Tab-separated table of C-alpha atoms and ligand atoms in Angstrom:
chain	number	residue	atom	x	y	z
A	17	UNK	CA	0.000	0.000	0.000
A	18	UNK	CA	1.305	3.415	-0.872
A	19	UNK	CA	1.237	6.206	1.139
A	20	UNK	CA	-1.642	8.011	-0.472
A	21	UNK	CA	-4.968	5.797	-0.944
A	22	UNK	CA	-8.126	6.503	-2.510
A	23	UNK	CA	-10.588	3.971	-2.788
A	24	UNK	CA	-13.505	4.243	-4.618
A	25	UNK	CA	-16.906	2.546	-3.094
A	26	UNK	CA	-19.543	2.136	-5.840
A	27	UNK	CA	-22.270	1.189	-3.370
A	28	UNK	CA	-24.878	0.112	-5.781
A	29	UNK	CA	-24.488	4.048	-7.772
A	30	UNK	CA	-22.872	1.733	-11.033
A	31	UNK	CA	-25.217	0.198	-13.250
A	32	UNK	CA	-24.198	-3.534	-14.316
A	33	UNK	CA	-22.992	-2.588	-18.351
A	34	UNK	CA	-21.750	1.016	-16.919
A	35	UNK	CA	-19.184	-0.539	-14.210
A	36	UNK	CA	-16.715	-1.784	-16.508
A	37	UNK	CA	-16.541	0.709	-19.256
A	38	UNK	CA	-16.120	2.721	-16.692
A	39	UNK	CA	-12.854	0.828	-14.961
A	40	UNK	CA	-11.831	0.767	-18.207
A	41	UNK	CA	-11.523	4.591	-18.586
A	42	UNK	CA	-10.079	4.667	-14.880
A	43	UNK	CA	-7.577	1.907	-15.790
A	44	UNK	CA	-6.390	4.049	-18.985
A	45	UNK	CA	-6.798	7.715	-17.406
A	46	UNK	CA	-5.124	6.793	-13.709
A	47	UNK	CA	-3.304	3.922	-14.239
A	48	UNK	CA	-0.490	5.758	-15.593
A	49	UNK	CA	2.877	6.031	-14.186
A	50	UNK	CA	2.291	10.140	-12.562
A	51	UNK	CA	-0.412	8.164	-10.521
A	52	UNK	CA	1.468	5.329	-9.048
A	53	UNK	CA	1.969	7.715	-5.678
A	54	UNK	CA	-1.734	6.619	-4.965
A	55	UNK	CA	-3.170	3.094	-4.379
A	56	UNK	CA	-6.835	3.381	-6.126
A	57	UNK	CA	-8.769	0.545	-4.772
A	58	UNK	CA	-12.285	-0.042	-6.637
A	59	UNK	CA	-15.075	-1.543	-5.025
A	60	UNK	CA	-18.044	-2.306	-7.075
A	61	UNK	CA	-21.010	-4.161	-6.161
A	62	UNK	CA	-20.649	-8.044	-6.601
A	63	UNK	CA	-21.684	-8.920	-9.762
A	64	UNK	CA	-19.467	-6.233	-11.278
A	65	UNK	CA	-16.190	-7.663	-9.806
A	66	UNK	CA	-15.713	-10.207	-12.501
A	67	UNK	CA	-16.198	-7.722	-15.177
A	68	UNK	CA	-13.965	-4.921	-12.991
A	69	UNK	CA	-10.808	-6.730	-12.201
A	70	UNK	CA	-11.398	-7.979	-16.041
A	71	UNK	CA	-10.941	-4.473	-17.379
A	72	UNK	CA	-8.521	-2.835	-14.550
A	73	UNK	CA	-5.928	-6.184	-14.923
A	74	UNK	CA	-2.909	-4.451	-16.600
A	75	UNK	CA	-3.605	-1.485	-14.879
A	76	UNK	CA	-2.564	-0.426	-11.500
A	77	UNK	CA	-5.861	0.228	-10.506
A	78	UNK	CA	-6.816	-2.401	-7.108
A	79	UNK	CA	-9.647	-4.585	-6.603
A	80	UNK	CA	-12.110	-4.313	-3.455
A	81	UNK	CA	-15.296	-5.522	-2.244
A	82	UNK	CA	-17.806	-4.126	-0.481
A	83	UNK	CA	-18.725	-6.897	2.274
A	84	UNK	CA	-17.772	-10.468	2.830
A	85	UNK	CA	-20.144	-13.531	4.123
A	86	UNK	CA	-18.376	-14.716	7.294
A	87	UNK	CA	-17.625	-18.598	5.485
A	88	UNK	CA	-16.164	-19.294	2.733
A	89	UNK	CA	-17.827	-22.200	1.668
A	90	UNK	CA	-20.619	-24.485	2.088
A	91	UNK	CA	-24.632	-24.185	2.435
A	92	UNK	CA	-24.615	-20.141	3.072
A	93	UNK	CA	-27.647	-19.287	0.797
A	94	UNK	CA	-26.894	-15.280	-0.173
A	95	UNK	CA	-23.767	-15.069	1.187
A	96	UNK	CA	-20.442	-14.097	-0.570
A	97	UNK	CA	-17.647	-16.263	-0.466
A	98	UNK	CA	-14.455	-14.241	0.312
A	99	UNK	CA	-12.331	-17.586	-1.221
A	100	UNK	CA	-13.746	-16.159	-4.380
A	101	UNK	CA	-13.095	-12.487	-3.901
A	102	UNK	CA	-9.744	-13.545	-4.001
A	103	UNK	CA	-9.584	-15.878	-6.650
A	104	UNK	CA	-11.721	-13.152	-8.590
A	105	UNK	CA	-8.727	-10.582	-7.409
A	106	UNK	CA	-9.774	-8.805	-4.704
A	107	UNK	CA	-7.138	-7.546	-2.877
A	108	UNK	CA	-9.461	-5.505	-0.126
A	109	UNK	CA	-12.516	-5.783	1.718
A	110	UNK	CA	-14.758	-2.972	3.257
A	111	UNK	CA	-15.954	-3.954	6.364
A	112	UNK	CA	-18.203	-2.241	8.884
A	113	UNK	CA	-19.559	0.175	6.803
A	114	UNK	CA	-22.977	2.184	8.203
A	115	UNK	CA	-24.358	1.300	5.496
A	116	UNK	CA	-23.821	-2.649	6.930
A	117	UNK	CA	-24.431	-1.479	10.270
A	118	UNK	CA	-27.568	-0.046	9.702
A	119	UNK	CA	-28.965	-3.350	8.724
A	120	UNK	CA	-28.176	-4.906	11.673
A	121	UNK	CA	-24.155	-5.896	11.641
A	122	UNK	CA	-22.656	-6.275	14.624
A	123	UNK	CA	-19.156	-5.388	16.322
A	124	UNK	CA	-18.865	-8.733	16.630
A	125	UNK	CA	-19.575	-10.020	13.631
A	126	UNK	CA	-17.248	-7.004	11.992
A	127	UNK	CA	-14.536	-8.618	14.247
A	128	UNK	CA	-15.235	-11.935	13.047
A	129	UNK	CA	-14.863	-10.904	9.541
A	130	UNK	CA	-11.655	-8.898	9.885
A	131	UNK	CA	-10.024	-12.200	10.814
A	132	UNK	CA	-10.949	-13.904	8.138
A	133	UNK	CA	-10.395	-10.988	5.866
A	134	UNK	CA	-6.994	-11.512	7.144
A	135	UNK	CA	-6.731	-15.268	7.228
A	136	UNK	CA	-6.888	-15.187	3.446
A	137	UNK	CA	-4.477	-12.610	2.863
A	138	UNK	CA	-6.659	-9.704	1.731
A	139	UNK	CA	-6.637	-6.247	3.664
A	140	UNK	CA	-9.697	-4.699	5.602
A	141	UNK	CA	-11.338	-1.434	4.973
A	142	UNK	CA	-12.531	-1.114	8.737
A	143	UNK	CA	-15.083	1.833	8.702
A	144	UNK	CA	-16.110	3.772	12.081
A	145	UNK	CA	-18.197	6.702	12.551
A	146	UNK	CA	-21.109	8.541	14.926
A	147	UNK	CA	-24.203	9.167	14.050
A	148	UNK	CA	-25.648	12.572	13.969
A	149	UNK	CA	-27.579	11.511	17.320
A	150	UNK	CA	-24.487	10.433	19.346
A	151	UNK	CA	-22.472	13.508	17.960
A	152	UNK	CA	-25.713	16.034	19.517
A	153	UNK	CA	-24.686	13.483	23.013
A	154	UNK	CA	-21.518	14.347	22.347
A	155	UNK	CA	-20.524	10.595	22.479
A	156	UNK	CA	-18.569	10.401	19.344
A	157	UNK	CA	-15.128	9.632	20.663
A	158	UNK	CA	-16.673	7.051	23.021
A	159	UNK	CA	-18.197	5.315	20.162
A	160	UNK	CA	-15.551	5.431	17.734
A	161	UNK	CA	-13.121	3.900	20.206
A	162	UNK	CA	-15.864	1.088	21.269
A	163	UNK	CA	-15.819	0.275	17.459
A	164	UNK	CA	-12.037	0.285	17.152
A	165	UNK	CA	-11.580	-2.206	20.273
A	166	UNK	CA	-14.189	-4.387	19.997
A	167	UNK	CA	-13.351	-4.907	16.385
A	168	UNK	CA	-9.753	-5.206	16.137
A	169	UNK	CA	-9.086	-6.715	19.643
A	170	UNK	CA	-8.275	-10.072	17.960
A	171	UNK	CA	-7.088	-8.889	14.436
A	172	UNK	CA	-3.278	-9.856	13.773
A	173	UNK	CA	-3.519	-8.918	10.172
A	174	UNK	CA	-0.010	-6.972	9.179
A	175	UNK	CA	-2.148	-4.427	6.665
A	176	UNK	CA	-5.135	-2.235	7.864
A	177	UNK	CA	-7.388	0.488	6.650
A	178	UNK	CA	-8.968	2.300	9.037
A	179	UNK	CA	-11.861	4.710	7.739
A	180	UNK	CA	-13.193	7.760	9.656
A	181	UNK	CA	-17.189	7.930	8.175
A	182	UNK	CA	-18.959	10.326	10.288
A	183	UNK	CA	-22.516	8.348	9.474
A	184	UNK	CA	-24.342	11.973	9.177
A	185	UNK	CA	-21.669	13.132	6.715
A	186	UNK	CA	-22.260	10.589	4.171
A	187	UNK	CA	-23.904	11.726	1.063
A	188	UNK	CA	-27.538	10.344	-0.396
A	189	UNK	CA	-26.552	10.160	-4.200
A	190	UNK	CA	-24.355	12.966	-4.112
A	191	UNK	CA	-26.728	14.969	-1.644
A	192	UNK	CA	-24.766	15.737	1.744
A	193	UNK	CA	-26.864	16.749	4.487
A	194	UNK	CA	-23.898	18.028	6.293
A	195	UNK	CA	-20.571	18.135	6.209
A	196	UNK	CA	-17.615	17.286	8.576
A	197	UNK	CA	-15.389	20.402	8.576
A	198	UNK	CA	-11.322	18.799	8.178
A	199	UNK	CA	-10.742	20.624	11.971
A	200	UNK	CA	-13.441	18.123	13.034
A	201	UNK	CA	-12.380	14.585	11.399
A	202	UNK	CA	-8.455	15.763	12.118
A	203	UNK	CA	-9.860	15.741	15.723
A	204	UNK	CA	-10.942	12.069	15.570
A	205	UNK	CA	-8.382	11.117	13.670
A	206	UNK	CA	-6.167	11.655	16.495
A	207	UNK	CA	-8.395	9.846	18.786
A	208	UNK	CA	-8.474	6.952	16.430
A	209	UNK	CA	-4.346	7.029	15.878
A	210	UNK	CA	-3.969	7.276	19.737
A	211	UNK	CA	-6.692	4.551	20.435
A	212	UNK	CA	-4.426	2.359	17.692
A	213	UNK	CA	-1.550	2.537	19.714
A	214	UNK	CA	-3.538	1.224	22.576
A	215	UNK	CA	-4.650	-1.287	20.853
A	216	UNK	CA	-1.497	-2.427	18.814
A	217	UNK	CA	1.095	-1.394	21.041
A	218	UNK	CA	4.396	-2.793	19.578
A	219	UNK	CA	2.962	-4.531	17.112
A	220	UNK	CA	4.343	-4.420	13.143
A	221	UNK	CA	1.178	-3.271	11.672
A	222	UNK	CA	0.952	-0.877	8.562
A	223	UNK	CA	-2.031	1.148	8.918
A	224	UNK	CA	-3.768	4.027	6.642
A	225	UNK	CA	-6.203	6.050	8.073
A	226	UNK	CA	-9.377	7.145	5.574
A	227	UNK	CA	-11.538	9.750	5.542
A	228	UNK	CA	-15.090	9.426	3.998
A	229	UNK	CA	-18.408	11.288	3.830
A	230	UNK	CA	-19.440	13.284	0.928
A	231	UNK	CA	-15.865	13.654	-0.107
A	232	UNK	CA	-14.991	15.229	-3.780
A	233	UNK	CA	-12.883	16.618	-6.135
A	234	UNK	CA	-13.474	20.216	-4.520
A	235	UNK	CA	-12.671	19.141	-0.897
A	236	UNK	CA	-10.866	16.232	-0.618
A	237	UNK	CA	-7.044	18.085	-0.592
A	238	UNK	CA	-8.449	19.492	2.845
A	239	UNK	CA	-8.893	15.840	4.167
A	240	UNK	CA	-5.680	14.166	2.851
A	241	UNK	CA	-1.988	15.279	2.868
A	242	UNK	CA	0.468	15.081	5.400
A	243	UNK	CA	-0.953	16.830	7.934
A	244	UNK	CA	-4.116	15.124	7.928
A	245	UNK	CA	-5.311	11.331	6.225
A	246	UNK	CA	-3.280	9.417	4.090
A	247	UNK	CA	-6.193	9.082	1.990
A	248	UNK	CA	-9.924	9.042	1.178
A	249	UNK	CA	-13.219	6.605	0.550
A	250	UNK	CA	-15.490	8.043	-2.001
A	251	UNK	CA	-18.990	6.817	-2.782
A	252	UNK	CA	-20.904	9.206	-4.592
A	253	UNK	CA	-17.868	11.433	-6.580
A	254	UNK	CA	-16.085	8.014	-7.382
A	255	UNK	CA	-18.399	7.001	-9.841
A	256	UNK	CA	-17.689	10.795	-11.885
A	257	UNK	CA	-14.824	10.476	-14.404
A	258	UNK	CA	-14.396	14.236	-13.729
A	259	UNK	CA	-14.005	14.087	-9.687
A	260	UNK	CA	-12.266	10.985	-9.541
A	261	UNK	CA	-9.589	12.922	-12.244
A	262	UNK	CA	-9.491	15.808	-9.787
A	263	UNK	CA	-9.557	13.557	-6.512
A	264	UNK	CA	-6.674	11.530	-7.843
A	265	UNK	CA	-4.522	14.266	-9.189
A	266	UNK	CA	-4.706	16.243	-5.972
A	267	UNK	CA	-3.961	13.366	-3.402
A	268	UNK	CA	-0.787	12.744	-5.833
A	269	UNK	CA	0.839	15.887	-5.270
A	270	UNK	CA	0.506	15.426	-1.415
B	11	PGA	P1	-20.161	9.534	-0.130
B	11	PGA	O1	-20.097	8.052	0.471
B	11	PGA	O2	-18.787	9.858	-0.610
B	11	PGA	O3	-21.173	9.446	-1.254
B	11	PGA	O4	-20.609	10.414	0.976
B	11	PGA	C1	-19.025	7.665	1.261
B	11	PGA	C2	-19.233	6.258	1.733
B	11	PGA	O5	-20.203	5.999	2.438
B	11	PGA	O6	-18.488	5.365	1.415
């Protein structure tokens, strides 16, 4: 992993014939040498995958999924199988998203699934973020670090990405009902490092911290750079040729 990552969540924005003419452009735009500073992960929804790591294979351009099942074989009706993420090329797995969270997963079963994330040699996404209600309660650090240690108590992985997704900064196609000023998620980001350390101690572990929630090309050189994130997840912007240009050129420079 370089130093500078931007990974690119799809969610379910990518219609089936659009998602891999439009790896295809990314592959040919930003999988040139000037962009080889950044590790661009894509993560479209399952049935793309095939199609995605099909058209991004000579590129540099990285393979991710959204989710995993928590087995990777056997009688697991719906689930996805993360033997065949990898064998389809997925080098990275987004776990713990709100979006996952809201429909009823677990620390628990987020822990679970780091460690088998692991087990088969791919790296986690972790995402971890308040709600808008807990942020009024002021309980966002408190939540944030219940996330972080109940998910990664067990994790022994040697490659982590940890994403900062305050839940009410997330956009609705695009639409942000509120943003998370960089003075704010720098805050937690701090927090998070410092709860890290806790939880890693002397531990070889290479970790990138994410931000994500209604990032774009305007705003995301405010979030990354070496003062701040090493890097971003996008939903919404990722799926614009035009933002993800702007997005990637500006987290190369930093
Ligand atoms: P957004 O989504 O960039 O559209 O806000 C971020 C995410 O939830 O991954």
């Amino acid at each position: 992993m370089k130093n500078r990552v931007l990974v690119a969540n799809w969610k379910l924005y990518v219609r089936a014939h659009r998602a891999e003419a439009l790896a295809k452009v990314y592959a040919a735009r930003f999988g040139e040498q000037r962009f080889r500073s950044v590790t661009q992960i894509l993560c479209p929804s399952f049935p793309e995958i095939e199609d995605v790591a099909h058209a991004a294979k000579k590129s540099a351009l990285l393979l991710g999924a959204q989710d995993v099942g928590l087995v990777p074989a056997g009688p697991a009706t719906g689930a996805i199988s993360i033997r065949d993420l990898r064998d389809l090329g997925c080098r990275f797995v987004i776990l713990g998203h709100s979006e996952r969270r809201a429909l009823g997963e677990t620390d628990a079963v987020i822990a679970n699934k780091l460690l088998l994330v692991a087990a088969w040699g791919l790296t986690p996404i972790l995402c971890v973020g308040e709600t808008r209600a807990v942020r009024r309660q002021r309980k966002e650090q408190q939540v944030v670090e219940r996330q972080l240690r109940r998910a990664l108590r067990r994790f022994r992985g040697k490659q982590l990405c940890i994403c900062y997704e305050p839940v009410w900064a997330i956009s609705a196609s695009g639409k942000s009902s509120g943003a998370c000023s960089p003075v704010l998620a720098n805050a937690m980001r701090r927090i998070i490092e410092h709860t890290l350390l806790g939880i890693f101690r002397h531990r070889r572990i290479t970790v990138r911290l994410l931000y994500g929630g209604s990032v774009s090309g305007k705003n995301i050189a405010a979030y990354v750079g070496p003062e701040g994130f090493h890097g971003a997840l996008v939903g919404f912007a990722s799926t614009k040729t035009a933002e993800y240009a702007t997005m990637v050129r500006a987290i190369a420079r930093r």
